[in-house]
């Protein structure tokens, strides 16, 4: 059973094994590995985002085991969805996506963006739902960006 928990329900250090795992890091923007201090700062920043109007950040738990995080957050292009899961739970991505899309609709968003780093193959699932798919460059990296109308 998937649960979406506020970040303050999770001990920050519990995120470190997932976020520092090579299989996770290969699909994230390059950054230094997390340690006890930097993960606290990261959680604090994500909690700040969660408190903003129209945003949501949650830990993803399966059978009381932390498997990642997800969010609706403001970005350069508008509102973006973020999904970061341990590779042992990548199969949950569609469920998490649908949860976030439902919450985006409840929050009143019309359009959301999902950016997949160039290390990821194109997603047929997302392409079928997108009204357009295009390349973007942010933070020195190339992404495939999916523009998705909320409520479709």
mmCIF file of N, CA and C in Angstrom, residues 41-132:
data_model
loop_
_atom_site.group_PDB
_atom_site.id
_atom_site.type_symbol
_atom_site.label_atom_id
_atom_site.label_comp_id
_atom_site.label_asym_id
_atom_site.label_seq_id
_atom_site.Cartn_x
_atom_site.Cartn_y
_atom_site.Cartn_z
ATOM 1 N N UNK A 41 19.089 20.279 5.449
ATOM 2 C CA UNK A 41 18.833 21.494 4.667
ATOM 3 C C UNK A 41 17.892 21.192 3.505
ATOM 4 N N UNK A 42 18.089 20.066 2.833
ATOM 5 C CA UNK A 42 17.224 19.669 1.718
ATOM 6 C C UNK A 42 15.789 19.480 2.200
ATOM 7 N N UNK A 43 15.605 18.770 3.300
ATOM 8 C CA UNK A 43 14.259 18.546 3.849
ATOM 9 C C UNK A 43 13.640 19.886 4.259
ATOM 10 N N UNK A 44 14.417 20.757 4.874
ATOM 11 C CA UNK A 44 13.915 22.073 5.271
ATOM 12 C C UNK A 44 13.431 22.848 4.048
ATOM 13 N N UNK A 45 14.201 22.817 2.957
ATOM 14 C CA UNK A 45 13.802 23.505 1.716
ATOM 15 C C UNK A 45 12.530 22.890 1.134
ATOM 16 N N UNK A 46 12.445 21.565 1.114
ATOM 17 C CA UNK A 46 11.248 20.906 0.575
ATOM 18 C C UNK A 46 10.022 21.191 1.450
ATOM 19 N N UNK A 47 10.212 21.276 2.754
ATOM 20 C CA UNK A 47 9.097 21.625 3.644
ATOM 21 C C UNK A 47 8.645 23.064 3.399
ATOM 22 N N UNK A 48 9.590 23.943 3.093
ATOM 23 C CA UNK A 48 9.263 25.324 2.740
ATOM 24 C C UNK A 48 8.429 25.356 1.454
ATOM 25 N N UNK A 49 8.820 24.565 0.475
ATOM 26 C CA UNK A 49 8.055 24.474 -0.776
ATOM 27 C C UNK A 49 6.660 23.935 -0.485
ATOM 28 N N UNK A 50 6.570 22.897 0.331
ATOM 29 C CA UNK A 50 5.278 22.292 0.674
ATOM 30 C C UNK A 50 4.335 23.314 1.298
ATOM 31 N N UNK A 51 4.859 24.280 2.027
ATOM 32 C CA UNK A 51 4.035 25.289 2.699
ATOM 33 C C UNK A 51 3.532 26.374 1.744
ATOM 34 N N UNK A 52 4.077 26.423 0.531
ATOM 35 C CA UNK A 52 3.666 27.440 -0.431
ATOM 36 C C UNK A 52 2.318 27.085 -1.043
ATOM 37 N N UNK A 53 1.554 28.106 -1.346
ATOM 38 C CA UNK A 53 0.258 27.930 -1.972
ATOM 39 C C UNK A 53 0.411 27.200 -3.308
ATOM 40 N N UNK A 54 -0.371 26.161 -3.520
ATOM 41 C CA UNK A 54 -0.352 25.420 -4.772
ATOM 42 C C UNK A 54 0.728 24.366 -4.877
ATOM 43 N N UNK A 55 1.488 24.170 -3.810
ATOM 44 C CA UNK A 55 2.581 23.195 -3.835
ATOM 45 C C UNK A 55 2.296 22.046 -2.873
ATOM 46 N N UNK A 56 2.981 20.961 -3.078
ATOM 47 C CA UNK A 56 2.837 19.776 -2.233
ATOM 48 C C UNK A 56 4.122 18.968 -2.344
ATOM 49 N N UNK A 57 4.700 18.569 -1.227
ATOM 50 C CA UNK A 57 5.869 17.683 -1.234
ATOM 51 C C UNK A 57 5.590 16.576 -0.233
ATOM 52 N N UNK A 58 5.750 15.330 -0.664
ATOM 53 C CA UNK A 58 5.465 14.187 0.190
ATOM 54 C C UNK A 58 6.542 13.125 0.068
ATOM 55 N N UNK A 59 6.755 12.434 1.173
ATOM 56 C CA UNK A 59 7.564 11.218 1.170
ATOM 57 C C UNK A 59 6.662 10.110 0.643
ATOM 58 N N UNK A 60 7.231 9.179 -0.095
ATOM 59 C CA UNK A 60 6.480 8.033 -0.612
ATOM 60 C C UNK A 60 6.906 6.811 0.184
ATOM 61 N N UNK A 61 5.923 6.163 0.774
ATOM 62 C CA UNK A 61 6.168 5.003 1.623
ATOM 63 C C UNK A 61 5.336 3.829 1.113
ATOM 64 N N UNK A 62 5.922 2.656 1.144
ATOM 65 C CA UNK A 62 5.208 1.429 0.774
ATOM 66 C C UNK A 62 5.345 0.460 1.937
ATOM 67 N N UNK A 63 4.211 0.044 2.462
ATOM 68 C CA UNK A 63 4.216 -0.865 3.619
ATOM 69 C C UNK A 63 5.145 -0.360 4.718
ATOM 70 N N UNK A 64 5.014 0.926 5.035
ATOM 71 C CA UNK A 64 5.789 1.593 6.097
ATOM 72 C C UNK A 64 7.289 1.654 5.829
ATOM 73 N N UNK A 65 7.683 1.536 4.568
ATOM 74 C CA UNK A 65 9.094 1.634 4.186
ATOM 75 C C UNK A 65 9.254 2.805 3.212
ATOM 76 N N UNK A 66 10.135 3.747 3.532
ATOM 77 C CA UNK A 66 10.377 4.894 2.665
ATOM 78 C C UNK A 66 10.981 4.427 1.340
ATOM 79 N N UNK A 67 10.375 4.869 0.217
ATOM 80 C CA UNK A 67 10.881 4.478 -1.094
ATOM 81 C C UNK A 67 11.187 5.686 -1.988
ATOM 82 N N UNK A 68 10.932 6.912 -1.488
ATOM 83 C CA UNK A 68 11.230 8.090 -2.294
ATOM 84 C C UNK A 68 10.441 9.304 -1.862
ATOM 85 N N UNK A 69 10.328 10.250 -2.788
ATOM 86 C CA UNK A 69 9.564 11.464 -2.525
ATOM 87 C C UNK A 69 8.945 11.935 -3.834
ATOM 88 N N UNK A 70 7.956 12.801 -3.704
ATOM 89 C CA UNK A 70 7.307 13.367 -4.876
ATOM 90 C C UNK A 70 6.828 14.765 -4.539
ATOM 91 N N UNK A 71 6.532 15.537 -5.572
ATOM 92 C CA UNK A 71 6.073 16.880 -5.283
ATOM 93 C C UNK A 71 5.480 17.604 -6.461
ATOM 94 N N UNK A 72 4.743 18.643 -6.107
ATOM 95 C CA UNK A 72 4.229 19.650 -7.029
ATOM 96 C C UNK A 72 4.903 20.933 -6.577
ATOM 97 N N UNK A 73 5.742 21.498 -7.436
ATOM 98 C CA UNK A 73 6.514 22.663 -7.018
ATOM 99 C C UNK A 73 6.630 23.669 -8.157
ATOM 100 N N UNK A 74 6.858 24.899 -7.799
ATOM 101 C CA UNK A 74 7.009 25.960 -8.796
ATOM 102 C C UNK A 74 8.429 25.897 -9.373
ATOM 103 N N UNK A 75 8.515 26.176 -10.668
ATOM 104 C CA UNK A 75 9.800 26.143 -11.361
ATOM 105 C C UNK A 75 9.796 27.213 -12.452
ATOM 106 N N UNK A 76 10.863 27.239 -13.216
ATOM 107 C CA UNK A 76 11.034 28.253 -14.264
ATOM 108 C C UNK A 76 9.844 28.334 -15.220
ATOM 109 N N UNK A 77 9.329 27.204 -15.633
ATOM 110 C CA UNK A 77 8.286 27.181 -16.660
ATOM 111 C C UNK A 77 6.871 27.257 -16.084
ATOM 112 N N UNK A 78 6.734 27.101 -14.806
ATOM 113 C CA UNK A 78 5.410 27.065 -14.188
ATOM 114 C C UNK A 78 5.422 26.076 -13.037
ATOM 115 N N UNK A 79 4.485 25.160 -13.064
ATOM 116 C CA UNK A 79 4.372 24.150 -12.000
ATOM 117 C C UNK A 79 4.896 22.828 -12.536
ATOM 118 N N UNK A 80 5.805 22.213 -11.781
ATOM 119 C CA UNK A 80 6.367 20.941 -12.217
ATOM 120 C C UNK A 80 6.073 19.850 -11.206
ATOM 121 N N UNK A 81 6.030 18.642 -11.721
ATOM 122 C CA UNK A 81 5.924 17.462 -10.873
ATOM 123 C C UNK A 81 7.317 16.876 -10.716
ATOM 124 N N UNK A 82 7.604 16.391 -9.513
ATOM 125 C CA UNK A 82 8.867 15.710 -9.249
ATOM 126 C C UNK A 82 8.542 14.346 -8.655
ATOM 127 N N UNK A 83 9.190 13.333 -9.169
ATOM 128 C CA UNK A 83 9.031 11.969 -8.652
ATOM 129 C C UNK A 83 10.422 11.355 -8.581
ATOM 130 N N UNK A 84 10.842 11.001 -7.372
ATOM 131 C CA UNK A 84 12.140 10.363 -7.172
ATOM 132 C C UNK A 84 11.899 9.118 -6.333
ATOM 133 N N UNK A 85 12.105 7.964 -6.958
ATOM 134 C CA UNK A 85 11.864 6.689 -6.291
ATOM 135 C C UNK A 85 13.117 5.821 -6.310
ATOM 136 N N UNK A 86 13.268 5.026 -5.268
ATOM 137 C CA UNK A 86 14.317 4.018 -5.250
ATOM 138 C C UNK A 86 14.093 3.088 -6.440
ATOM 139 N N UNK A 87 15.162 2.640 -7.071
ATOM 140 C CA UNK A 87 15.016 1.809 -8.273
ATOM 141 C C UNK A 87 14.228 0.522 -8.017
ATOM 142 N N UNK A 88 14.187 0.057 -6.788
ATOM 143 C CA UNK A 88 13.404 -1.152 -6.488
ATOM 144 C C UNK A 88 11.899 -0.880 -6.553
ATOM 145 N N UNK A 89 11.520 0.396 -6.674
ATOM 146 C CA UNK A 89 10.104 0.775 -6.721
ATOM 147 C C UNK A 89 9.758 1.655 -7.924
ATOM 148 N N UNK A 90 10.607 1.621 -8.958
ATOM 149 C CA UNK A 90 10.319 2.429 -10.142
ATOM 150 C C UNK A 90 8.970 2.079 -10.761
ATOM 151 N N UNK A 91 8.513 0.881 -10.593
ATOM 152 C CA UNK A 91 7.212 0.482 -11.135
ATOM 153 C C UNK A 91 6.044 1.254 -10.552
ATOM 154 N N UNK A 92 6.262 1.968 -9.457
ATOM 155 C CA UNK A 92 5.199 2.766 -8.839
ATOM 156 C C UNK A 92 5.062 4.149 -9.468
ATOM 157 N N UNK A 93 5.950 4.480 -10.385
ATOM 158 C CA UNK A 93 5.953 5.826 -10.966
ATOM 159 C C UNK A 93 4.616 6.266 -11.513
ATOM 160 N N UNK A 94 3.904 5.399 -12.211
ATOM 161 C CA UNK A 94 2.593 5.758 -12.771
ATOM 162 C C UNK A 94 1.587 6.060 -11.668
ATOM 163 N N UNK A 95 1.607 5.276 -10.587
ATOM 164 C CA UNK A 95 0.681 5.511 -9.474
ATOM 165 C C UNK A 95 0.968 6.857 -8.818
ATOM 166 N N UNK A 96 2.243 7.149 -8.616
ATOM 167 C CA UNK A 96 2.634 8.418 -7.996
ATOM 168 C C UNK A 96 2.258 9.574 -8.925
ATOM 169 N N UNK A 97 2.495 9.415 -10.220
ATOM 170 C CA UNK A 97 2.122 10.428 -11.199
ATOM 171 C C UNK A 97 0.626 10.722 -11.125
ATOM 172 N N UNK A 98 -0.189 9.687 -11.096
ATOM 173 C CA UNK A 98 -1.645 9.875 -11.049
ATOM 174 C C UNK A 98 -2.074 10.560 -9.750
ATOM 175 N N UNK A 99 -1.427 10.210 -8.635
ATOM 176 C CA UNK A 99 -1.697 10.885 -7.360
ATOM 177 C C UNK A 99 -1.391 12.376 -7.487
ATOM 178 N N UNK A 100 -0.218 12.705 -8.031
ATOM 179 C CA UNK A 100 0.174 14.101 -8.161
ATOM 180 C C UNK A 100 -0.730 14.856 -9.119
ATOM 181 N N UNK A 101 -1.116 14.228 -10.207
ATOM 182 C CA UNK A 101 -2.004 14.878 -11.169
ATOM 183 C C UNK A 101 -3.355 15.175 -10.525
ATOM 184 N N UNK A 102 -3.860 14.246 -9.742
ATOM 185 C CA UNK A 102 -5.113 14.464 -9.021
ATOM 186 C C UNK A 102 -4.988 15.625 -8.040
ATOM 187 N N UNK A 103 -3.884 15.658 -7.313
ATOM 188 C CA UNK A 103 -3.668 16.753 -6.354
ATOM 189 C C UNK A 103 -3.469 18.086 -7.079
ATOM 190 N N UNK A 104 -2.803 18.067 -8.233
ATOM 191 C CA UNK A 104 -2.618 19.293 -9.015
ATOM 192 C C UNK A 104 -3.979 19.859 -9.431
ATOM 193 N N UNK A 105 -4.891 18.972 -9.806
ATOM 194 C CA UNK A 105 -6.236 19.419 -10.167
ATOM 195 C C UNK A 105 -6.940 20.025 -8.950
ATOM 196 N N UNK A 106 -6.836 19.373 -7.808
ATOM 197 C CA UNK A 106 -7.439 19.902 -6.574
ATOM 198 C C UNK A 106 -6.854 21.257 -6.199
ATOM 199 N N UNK A 107 -5.589 21.461 -6.502
ATOM 200 C CA UNK A 107 -4.921 22.724 -6.188
ATOM 201 C C UNK A 107 -5.212 23.813 -7.228
ATOM 202 N N UNK A 108 -5.945 23.446 -8.285
ATOM 203 C CA UNK A 108 -6.364 24.422 -9.283
ATOM 204 C C UNK A 108 -5.394 24.670 -10.416
ATOM 205 N N UNK A 109 -4.414 23.808 -10.598
ATOM 206 C CA UNK A 109 -3.462 23.987 -11.694
ATOM 207 C C UNK A 109 -4.100 23.560 -13.014
ATOM 208 N N UNK A 110 -3.747 24.273 -14.078
ATOM 209 C CA UNK A 110 -4.258 23.970 -15.419
ATOM 210 C C UNK A 110 -3.284 23.114 -16.225
ATOM 211 N N UNK A 111 -2.007 23.399 -16.044
ATOM 212 C CA UNK A 111 -0.944 22.737 -16.804
ATOM 213 C C UNK A 111 0.204 22.439 -15.845
ATOM 214 N N UNK A 112 0.800 21.280 -16.004
ATOM 215 C CA UNK A 112 1.993 20.926 -15.225
ATOM 216 C C UNK A 112 3.077 20.456 -16.201
ATOM 217 N N UNK A 113 4.293 20.490 -15.720
ATOM 218 C CA UNK A 113 5.437 20.034 -16.506
ATOM 219 C C UNK A 113 6.156 18.945 -15.737
ATOM 220 N N UNK A 114 6.635 17.973 -16.470
ATOM 221 C CA UNK A 114 7.479 16.931 -15.889
ATOM 222 C C UNK A 114 8.740 16.887 -16.737
ATOM 223 N N UNK A 115 9.898 17.039 -16.095
ATOM 224 C CA UNK A 115 11.180 17.076 -16.783
ATOM 225 C C UNK A 115 11.953 15.800 -16.472
ATOM 226 N N UNK A 116 12.311 15.054 -17.499
ATOM 227 C CA UNK A 116 13.143 13.864 -17.321
ATOM 228 C C UNK A 116 14.534 14.168 -17.848
ATOM 229 N N UNK A 117 15.528 13.968 -17.003
ATOM 230 C CA UNK A 117 16.915 14.193 -17.379
ATOM 231 C C UNK A 117 17.277 13.333 -18.586
ATOM 232 N N UNK A 118 18.199 13.820 -19.391
ATOM 233 C CA UNK A 118 18.598 13.129 -20.629
ATOM 234 C C UNK A 118 19.024 11.677 -20.399
ATOM 235 N N UNK A 119 19.335 11.305 -19.173
ATOM 236 C CA UNK A 119 19.740 9.924 -18.888
ATOM 237 C C UNK A 119 18.557 8.964 -18.936
ATOM 238 N N UNK A 120 17.357 9.504 -18.909
ATOM 239 C CA UNK A 120 16.149 8.672 -18.945
ATOM 240 C C UNK A 120 15.669 8.514 -20.382
ATOM 241 N N UNK A 121 15.175 7.348 -20.689
ATOM 242 C CA UNK A 121 14.591 7.167 -22.025
ATOM 243 C C UNK A 121 13.240 7.862 -22.051
ATOM 244 N N UNK A 122 12.778 8.185 -23.261
ATOM 245 C CA UNK A 122 11.479 8.831 -23.401
ATOM 246 C C UNK A 122 10.391 7.915 -22.846
ATOM 247 N N UNK A 123 9.362 8.519 -22.296
ATOM 248 C CA UNK A 123 8.278 7.775 -21.671
ATOM 249 C C UNK A 123 7.051 7.754 -22.576
ATOM 250 N N UNK A 124 6.684 6.588 -23.042
ATOM 251 C CA UNK A 124 5.471 6.445 -23.853
ATOM 252 C C UNK A 124 4.244 6.816 -23.026
ATOM 253 N N UNK A 125 4.239 6.409 -21.749
ATOM 254 C CA UNK A 125 3.130 6.727 -20.840
ATOM 255 C C UNK A 125 2.916 8.238 -20.759
ATOM 256 N N UNK A 126 4.001 8.994 -20.570
ATOM 257 C CA UNK A 126 3.878 10.447 -20.476
ATOM 258 C C UNK A 126 3.574 11.082 -21.829
ATOM 259 N N UNK A 127 4.179 10.563 -22.897
ATOM 260 C CA UNK A 127 3.943 11.099 -24.231
ATOM 261 C C UNK A 127 2.466 11.010 -24.596
ATOM 262 N N UNK A 128 1.809 9.926 -24.224
ATOM 263 C CA UNK A 128 0.382 9.756 -24.512
ATOM 264 C C UNK A 128 -0.478 10.783 -23.783
ATOM 265 N N UNK A 129 -0.015 11.282 -22.654
ATOM 266 C CA UNK A 129 -0.784 12.228 -21.858
ATOM 267 C C UNK A 129 -0.405 13.688 -22.122
ATOM 268 N N UNK A 130 0.741 13.882 -22.754
ATOM 269 C CA UNK A 130 1.257 15.238 -22.955
ATOM 270 C C UNK A 130 0.595 15.922 -24.141
ATOM 271 N N UNK A 131 0.395 17.227 -23.996
ATOM 272 C CA UNK A 131 -0.084 17.974 -25.162
ATOM 273 C C UNK A 131 1.094 18.421 -26.011
ATOM 274 N N UNK A 132 2.285 18.425 -25.407
ATOM 275 C CA UNK A 132 3.512 18.594 -26.198
ATOM 276 C C UNK A 132 4.699 18.065 -25.413
#
